[in-house]
Amino acid sequence: MAEPQVHLVRHAEAVHNVNNDYSCRDPELTQGGKQQARDICRAFPRSQNVGLVFTSPLRRAIETTLHAFPNILDLHYFDRGSGSGVVKGAKLLIEPDVQERSALPCDIGSDKHFLESLFPKLDFSNLPADWPLKEGAYSIDEKEIDARASRFRHRLQEQIDNMEDEERRDVVIVTHAGFMRDLLGDQDIELARAEWKSFGIEQTEDGDVVLNEL
């Protein structure tokens, strides 16, 4: 049985990346960003191996996910007749722990009810009401961010361990440049928008979970 891979994807180009206006809350993708995401669909080499996709709840990440992986995600995440989605496709989890780390307006998410109106096919039931507040578990405090990254790495390992389809144990994570560095413990990594890198996952002797670039 092949070892599972974890694919970290940086979201595609959003409005604030073009107009440099970081005061816009939770901006959406540009048309160019949507095309960047669709290009992922054509280039991503391990579509048949993916059983689970995590995405940040920020709009640009959700939109990237839906445009990039219609050939991976299950049919029920898309409108009937759209041609997107696959039968018995990958599960999609909206994951607040992989949101961006800063408290700039562009990195503050929308409330759950608004997201449900924008993306009615997605399941936001596990999204806490306080997820955009940048307080508590989602604080911008460095210790809280480190705890959030560790918490998610452990949950990622648990999800992989519980996958039943041995041929589809890869995981995609659509996230942000800043939080990606915290997740990897690597402050030098810098992916371009809509770029991805693949990693192996292992548990260390002290009980931590780490991602190692392949």
Coordinates of C-alpha atoms in Angstrom, one line a residue:
M1 CA 0.0 0.0 0.0
A2 CA 1.4 3.4 -1.1
E3 CA 2.0 5.9 1.6
P4 CA -0.5 8.8 1.6
Q5 CA 0.5 12.2 0.4
V6 CA -0.6 15.6 1.7
H7 CA -0.9 18.4 -0.9
L8 CA -0.8 22.0 0.3
V9 CA -2.4 24.4 -2.1
R10 CA -2.2 28.2 -1.8
H11 CA -5.4 29.9 -2.9
A12 CA -5.6 31.6 -6.3
E13 CA -5.5 35.3 -7.0
A14 CA -8.1 37.3 -5.1
V15 CA -9.3 40.9 -5.4
H16 CA -7.1 42.3 -2.7
N17 CA -4.0 40.7 -4.4
V18 CA -4.7 42.9 -7.4
N19 CA -5.9 46.2 -6.0
N20 CA -3.7 46.0 -2.9
D21 CA -6.7 47.0 -0.8
Y22 CA -6.4 44.9 2.4
S23 CA -9.3 46.7 4.0
C24 CA -11.8 44.6 2.0
R25 CA -13.2 41.8 4.2
D26 CA -13.0 38.3 2.9
P27 CA -12.5 39.1 -0.8
E28 CA -13.4 36.7 -3.6
L29 CA -11.3 35.5 -6.5
T30 CA -10.7 37.6 -9.5
Q31 CA -11.6 36.1 -12.9
G32 CA -7.9 35.5 -13.4
G33 CA -7.8 33.7 -10.0
K34 CA -10.7 31.4 -11.2
Q35 CA -8.7 30.6 -14.2
Q36 CA -5.6 29.9 -12.1
A37 CA -7.7 27.5 -10.0
R38 CA -9.0 25.7 -13.2
D39 CA -5.4 25.3 -14.3
I40 CA -4.8 23.3 -11.1
C41 CA -7.5 20.9 -12.2
R42 CA -5.6 20.1 -15.5
A43 CA -2.1 20.0 -13.9
F44 CA -2.7 18.2 -10.6
P45 CA -1.1 14.7 -11.0
R46 CA -2.8 12.6 -8.3
S47 CA -6.5 13.2 -8.7
Q48 CA -7.3 9.5 -8.4
N49 CA -5.5 9.2 -5.1
V50 CA -7.4 12.0 -3.2
G51 CA -10.1 10.9 -0.7
L52 CA -10.4 14.1 1.3
V53 CA -10.1 17.9 0.8
F54 CA -9.8 20.5 3.5
T55 CA -10.4 24.1 2.8
S56 CA -10.1 27.3 4.7
P57 CA -13.5 29.0 5.1
L58 CA -12.3 32.2 3.6
R59 CA -14.1 32.8 0.3
R60 CA -11.0 32.8 -1.9
A61 CA -10.0 29.4 -0.5
I62 CA -13.5 27.9 -1.0
E63 CA -13.7 29.3 -4.5
T64 CA -10.2 27.9 -5.3
T65 CA -11.3 24.5 -4.0
L66 CA -14.5 24.3 -6.1
H67 CA -12.8 25.6 -9.3
A68 CA -9.7 23.4 -8.9
F69 CA -11.1 20.1 -7.9
P70 CA -14.4 19.4 -9.7
N71 CA -12.8 16.2 -10.9
I72 CA -12.1 15.0 -7.4
L73 CA -14.9 16.2 -5.2
D74 CA -18.2 14.4 -4.8
L75 CA -21.2 15.3 -7.0
H76 CA -23.3 16.7 -4.2
Y77 CA -21.0 19.7 -3.7
F78 CA -22.1 21.1 -7.2
D79 CA -25.3 22.0 -8.9
R80 CA -27.0 19.2 -10.8
G81 CA -26.2 19.4 -14.5
S82 CA -23.1 21.5 -14.0
G83 CA -20.8 18.7 -15.2
S84 CA -18.7 19.1 -12.0
G85 CA -18.1 16.5 -9.3
V86 CA -17.7 12.8 -9.5
V87 CA -19.7 9.8 -8.2
K88 CA -18.4 8.7 -4.8
G89 CA -15.9 11.5 -5.0
A90 CA -13.7 13.0 -2.3
K91 CA -15.2 14.5 0.9
L92 CA -14.9 18.2 1.5
L93 CA -14.4 19.6 5.0
I94 CA -14.6 23.3 5.8
E95 CA -11.8 23.8 8.3
P96 CA -11.4 27.0 10.3
D97 CA -8.1 25.9 11.7
V98 CA -6.4 26.5 8.3
Q99 CA -7.6 30.1 7.9
E100 CA -5.1 32.8 7.5
R101 CA -3.1 34.0 10.5
S102 CA -3.5 37.8 10.4
A103 CA -6.3 40.1 11.6
L104 CA -6.3 42.3 8.5
P105 CA -9.8 42.7 7.1
C106 CA -9.0 40.6 4.1
D107 CA -8.1 37.7 6.4
I108 CA -11.3 38.0 8.5
G109 CA -13.9 35.5 7.3
S110 CA -17.6 35.9 6.7
D111 CA -20.2 34.6 9.1
K112 CA -21.6 31.2 8.6
H113 CA -25.1 32.3 7.4
F114 CA -23.5 34.4 4.6
L115 CA -21.3 31.6 3.5
E116 CA -24.3 29.2 3.4
S117 CA -26.1 31.7 1.1
L118 CA -23.1 31.9 -1.2
F119 CA -22.3 28.1 -1.2
P120 CA -25.6 26.3 -0.5
K121 CA -24.2 22.9 -1.6
L122 CA -21.5 23.0 1.1
D123 CA -21.8 21.9 4.7
F124 CA -20.9 24.6 7.2
S125 CA -22.6 22.9 10.2
N126 CA -19.3 22.4 12.0
L127 CA -18.1 25.9 11.5
P128 CA -18.1 27.7 14.9
A129 CA -20.0 31.0 15.0
D130 CA -16.9 32.7 16.4
W131 CA -14.5 31.5 13.8
P132 CA -13.9 34.9 12.2
L133 CA -13.3 36.8 15.4
K134 CA -9.5 36.2 15.7
E135 CA -10.0 35.4 19.4
G136 CA -9.4 32.3 21.5
A137 CA -8.5 29.3 19.4
Y138 CA -8.3 31.6 16.3
S139 CA -6.3 34.4 17.9
I140 CA -3.4 36.0 16.2
D141 CA -1.2 35.4 19.2
E142 CA 1.8 33.3 18.1
K143 CA 1.3 30.6 20.8
E144 CA -2.3 30.2 19.7
I145 CA -1.3 30.0 16.1
D146 CA 1.2 27.3 16.9
A147 CA -1.4 25.4 18.9
R148 CA -3.8 25.7 16.0
A149 CA -1.3 24.3 13.6
S150 CA -0.4 21.4 15.9
R151 CA -4.1 20.7 16.5
F152 CA -4.8 20.5 12.8
R153 CA -1.8 18.3 12.0
H154 CA -3.0 15.8 14.6
R155 CA -6.6 15.9 13.1
L156 CA -5.1 15.4 9.7
Q157 CA -3.3 12.3 10.8
E158 CA -6.5 11.0 12.4
Q159 CA -8.4 11.5 9.2
I160 CA -5.8 9.7 7.2
D161 CA -5.7 6.8 9.6
N162 CA -9.5 6.4 9.4
M163 CA -9.7 6.4 5.6
E164 CA -11.2 3.1 4.4
D165 CA -10.2 3.3 0.7
E166 CA -6.6 2.3 0.6
E167 CA -6.2 3.7 -2.9
R168 CA -7.5 7.1 -2.0
R169 CA -5.7 8.3 1.1
D170 CA -4.1 11.5 -0.2
V171 CA -5.4 14.7 1.3
V172 CA -5.6 18.2 -0.3
I173 CA -5.4 21.3 2.0
V174 CA -6.4 24.7 0.4
T175 CA -5.0 27.3 2.7
H176 CA -2.9 30.6 2.8
A177 CA 0.7 31.6 2.5
G178 CA 1.1 32.7 6.2
F179 CA -0.6 29.8 7.9
M180 CA 1.2 27.4 5.6
R181 CA 4.5 28.4 7.1
D182 CA 3.1 27.7 10.6
L183 CA 1.6 24.4 9.6
L184 CA 5.0 23.2 8.2
G185 CA 7.2 24.9 10.8
D186 CA 9.1 26.5 7.9
Q187 CA 9.2 30.3 7.7
D188 CA 11.0 30.2 4.4
I189 CA 8.4 28.4 2.3
E190 CA 6.6 30.7 -0.2
L191 CA 4.2 29.2 -2.7
A192 CA 2.9 31.3 -5.6
R193 CA -0.9 31.7 -5.7
A194 CA -2.5 28.5 -7.0
E195 CA 0.8 26.6 -6.5
W196 CA 1.0 23.4 -4.5
K197 CA 3.6 21.2 -2.9
S198 CA 3.3 17.6 -1.8
F199 CA 4.4 16.2 1.6
G200 CA 4.6 13.0 3.5
I201 CA 3.2 12.8 7.0
E202 CA 4.6 11.1 10.1
Q203 CA 4.3 11.0 13.8
T204 CA 7.5 11.7 15.7
E205 CA 8.7 9.9 18.8
D206 CA 7.5 12.8 21.1
G207 CA 4.0 12.5 19.7
D208 CA 4.0 15.4 17.3
V209 CA 2.9 15.1 13.7
V210 CA 5.1 16.6 11.0
L211 CA 4.9 17.1 7.2
N212 CA 8.0 16.4 5.2
E213 CA 8.4 17.7 1.7
L214 CA 8.6 15.0 -1.0

